[in-house]
CSV table of N, CA and C in Angstrom, one decimal:
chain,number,residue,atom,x,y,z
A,1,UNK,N,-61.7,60.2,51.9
A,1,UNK,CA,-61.4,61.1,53.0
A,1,UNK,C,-60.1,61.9,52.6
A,2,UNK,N,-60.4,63.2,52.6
A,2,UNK,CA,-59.1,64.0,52.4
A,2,UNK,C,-58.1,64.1,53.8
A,3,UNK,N,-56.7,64.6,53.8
A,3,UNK,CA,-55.9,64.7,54.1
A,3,UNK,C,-55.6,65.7,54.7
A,4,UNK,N,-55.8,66.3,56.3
A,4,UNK,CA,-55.7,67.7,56.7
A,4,UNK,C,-54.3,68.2,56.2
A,5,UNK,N,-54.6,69.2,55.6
A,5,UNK,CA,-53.6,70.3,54.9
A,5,UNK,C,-52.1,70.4,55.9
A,6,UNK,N,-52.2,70.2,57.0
A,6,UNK,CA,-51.2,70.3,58.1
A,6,UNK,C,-50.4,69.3,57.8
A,7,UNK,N,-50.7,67.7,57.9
A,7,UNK,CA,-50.4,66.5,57.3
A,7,UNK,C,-50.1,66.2,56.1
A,8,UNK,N,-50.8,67.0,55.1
A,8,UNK,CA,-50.2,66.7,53.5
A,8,UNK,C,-48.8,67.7,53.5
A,9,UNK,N,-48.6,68.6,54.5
A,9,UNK,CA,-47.6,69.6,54.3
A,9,UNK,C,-46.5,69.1,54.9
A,10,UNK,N,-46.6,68.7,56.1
A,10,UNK,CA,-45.9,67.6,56.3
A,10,UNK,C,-45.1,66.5,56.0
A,11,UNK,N,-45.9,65.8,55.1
A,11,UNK,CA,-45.7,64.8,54.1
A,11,UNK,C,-44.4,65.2,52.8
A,12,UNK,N,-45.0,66.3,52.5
A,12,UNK,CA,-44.3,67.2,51.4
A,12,UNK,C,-43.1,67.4,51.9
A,13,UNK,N,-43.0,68.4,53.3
A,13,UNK,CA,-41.3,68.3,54.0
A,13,UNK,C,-40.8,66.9,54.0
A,14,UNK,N,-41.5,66.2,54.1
A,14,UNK,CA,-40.7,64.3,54.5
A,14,UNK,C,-39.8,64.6,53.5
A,15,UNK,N,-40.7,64.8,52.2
A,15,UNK,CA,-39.9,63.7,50.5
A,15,UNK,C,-39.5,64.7,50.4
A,16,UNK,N,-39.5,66.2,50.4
A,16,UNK,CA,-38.1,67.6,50.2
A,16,UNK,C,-37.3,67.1,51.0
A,17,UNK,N,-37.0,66.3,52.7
A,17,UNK,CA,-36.0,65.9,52.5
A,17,UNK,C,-35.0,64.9,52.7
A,18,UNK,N,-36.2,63.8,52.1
A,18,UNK,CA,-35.6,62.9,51.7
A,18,UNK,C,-35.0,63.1,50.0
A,19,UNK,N,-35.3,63.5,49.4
A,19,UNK,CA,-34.7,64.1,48.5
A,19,UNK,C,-33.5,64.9,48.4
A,20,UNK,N,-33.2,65.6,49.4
A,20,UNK,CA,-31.7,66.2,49.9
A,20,UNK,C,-30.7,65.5,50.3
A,21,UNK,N,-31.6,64.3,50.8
A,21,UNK,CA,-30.6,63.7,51.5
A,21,UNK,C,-30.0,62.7,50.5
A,22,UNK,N,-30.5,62.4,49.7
A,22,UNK,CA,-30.4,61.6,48.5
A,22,UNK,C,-29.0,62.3,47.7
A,23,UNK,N,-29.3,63.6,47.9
A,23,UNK,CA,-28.8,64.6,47.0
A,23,UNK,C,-27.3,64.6,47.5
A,24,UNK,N,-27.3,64.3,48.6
A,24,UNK,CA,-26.1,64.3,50.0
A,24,UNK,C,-25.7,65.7,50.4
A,25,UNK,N,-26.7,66.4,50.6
A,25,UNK,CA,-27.0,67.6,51.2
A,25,UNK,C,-27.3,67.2,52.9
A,26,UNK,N,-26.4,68.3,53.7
A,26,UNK,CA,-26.4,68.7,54.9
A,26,UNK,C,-27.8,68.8,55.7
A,27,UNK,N,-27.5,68.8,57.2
A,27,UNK,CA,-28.7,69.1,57.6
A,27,UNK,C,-29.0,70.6,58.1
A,28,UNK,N,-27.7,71.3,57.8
A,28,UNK,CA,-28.0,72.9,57.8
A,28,UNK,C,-28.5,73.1,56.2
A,29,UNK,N,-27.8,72.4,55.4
A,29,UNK,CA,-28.4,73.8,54.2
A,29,UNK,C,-29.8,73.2,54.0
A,30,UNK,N,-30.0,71.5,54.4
A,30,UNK,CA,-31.5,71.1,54.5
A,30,UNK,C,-32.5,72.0,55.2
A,31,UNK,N,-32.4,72.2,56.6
A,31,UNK,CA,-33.0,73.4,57.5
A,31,UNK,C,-32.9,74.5,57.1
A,32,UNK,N,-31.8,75.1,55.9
A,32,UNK,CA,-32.2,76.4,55.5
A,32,UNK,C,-33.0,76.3,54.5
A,33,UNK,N,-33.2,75.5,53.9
A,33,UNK,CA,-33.9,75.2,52.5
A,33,UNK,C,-35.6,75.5,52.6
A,34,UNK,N,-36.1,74.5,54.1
A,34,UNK,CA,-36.8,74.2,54.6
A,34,UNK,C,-37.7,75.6,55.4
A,35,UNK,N,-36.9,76.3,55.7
A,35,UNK,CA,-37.0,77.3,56.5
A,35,UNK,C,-37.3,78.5,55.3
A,36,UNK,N,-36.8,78.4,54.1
A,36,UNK,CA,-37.7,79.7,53.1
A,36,UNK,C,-38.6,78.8,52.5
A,37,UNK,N,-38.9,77.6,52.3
A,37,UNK,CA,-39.9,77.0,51.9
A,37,UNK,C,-41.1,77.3,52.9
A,38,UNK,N,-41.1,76.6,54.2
A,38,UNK,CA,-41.9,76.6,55.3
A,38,UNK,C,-41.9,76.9,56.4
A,39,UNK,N,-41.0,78.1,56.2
A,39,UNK,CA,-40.4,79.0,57.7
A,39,UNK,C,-42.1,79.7,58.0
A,40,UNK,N,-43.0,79.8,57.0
A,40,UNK,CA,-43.9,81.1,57.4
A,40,UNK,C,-44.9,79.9,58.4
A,41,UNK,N,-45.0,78.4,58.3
A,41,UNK,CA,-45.9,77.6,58.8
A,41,UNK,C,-45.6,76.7,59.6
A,42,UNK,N,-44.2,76.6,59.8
A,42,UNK,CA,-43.7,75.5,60.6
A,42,UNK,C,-42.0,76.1,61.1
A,43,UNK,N,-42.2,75.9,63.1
A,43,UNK,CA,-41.4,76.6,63.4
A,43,UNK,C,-39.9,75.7,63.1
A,44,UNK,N,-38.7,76.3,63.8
A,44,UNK,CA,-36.8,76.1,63.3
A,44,UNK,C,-37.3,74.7,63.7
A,45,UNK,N,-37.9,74.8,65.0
A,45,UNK,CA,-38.1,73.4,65.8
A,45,UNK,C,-38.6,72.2,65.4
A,46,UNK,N,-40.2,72.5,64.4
A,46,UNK,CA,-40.5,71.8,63.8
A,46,UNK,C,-40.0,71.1,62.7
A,47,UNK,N,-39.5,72.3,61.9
A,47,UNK,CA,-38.4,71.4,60.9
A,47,UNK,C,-37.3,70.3,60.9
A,48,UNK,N,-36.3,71.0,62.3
A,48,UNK,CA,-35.5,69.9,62.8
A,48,UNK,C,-36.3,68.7,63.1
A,49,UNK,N,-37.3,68.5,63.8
A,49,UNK,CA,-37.9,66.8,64.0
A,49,UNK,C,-38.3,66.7,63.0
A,50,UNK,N,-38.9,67.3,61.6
A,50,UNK,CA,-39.5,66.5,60.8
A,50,UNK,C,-37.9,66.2,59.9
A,51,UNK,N,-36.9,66.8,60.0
A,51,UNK,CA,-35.5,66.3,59.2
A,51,UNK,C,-35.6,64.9,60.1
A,52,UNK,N,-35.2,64.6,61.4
A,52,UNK,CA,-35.1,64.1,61.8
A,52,UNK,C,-35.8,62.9,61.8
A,53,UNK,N,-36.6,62.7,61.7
A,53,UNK,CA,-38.2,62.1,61.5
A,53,UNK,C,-37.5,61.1,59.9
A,54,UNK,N,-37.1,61.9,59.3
A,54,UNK,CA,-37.4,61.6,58.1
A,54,UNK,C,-36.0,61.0,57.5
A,55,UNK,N,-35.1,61.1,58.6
A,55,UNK,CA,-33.5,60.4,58.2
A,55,UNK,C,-33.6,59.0,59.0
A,56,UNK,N,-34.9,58.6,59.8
A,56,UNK,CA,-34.9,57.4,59.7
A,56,UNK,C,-35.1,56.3,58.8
């Protein structure tokens, strides 16, 4: 069973930023990072919960 594309993209923001955070990168230049990566498919809003999401 494949993985709807919405969900695998998703996934991909988790570990970009869990990877930043690693990096000990902010949650602005995280959200700006996030926002030329996946500004064209996921809105300001959605990025913030999935940072958020993902700093637990």
């Amino acid at each position: 069973m494949t993985v709807p594309t919405f969900d695998r993209e998703k996934e991909d923001i988790m570990k970009d930023v869990r990877e930043m955070i690693h990096r000990n990168r902010d949650n602005g230049f995280i959200l700006e990072e996030l926002q030329n990566k996946y500004g064209k498919d996921f809105s300001d809003d959605d990025l913030k919960a999935l940072i958020k999401e993902a700093t637990k």
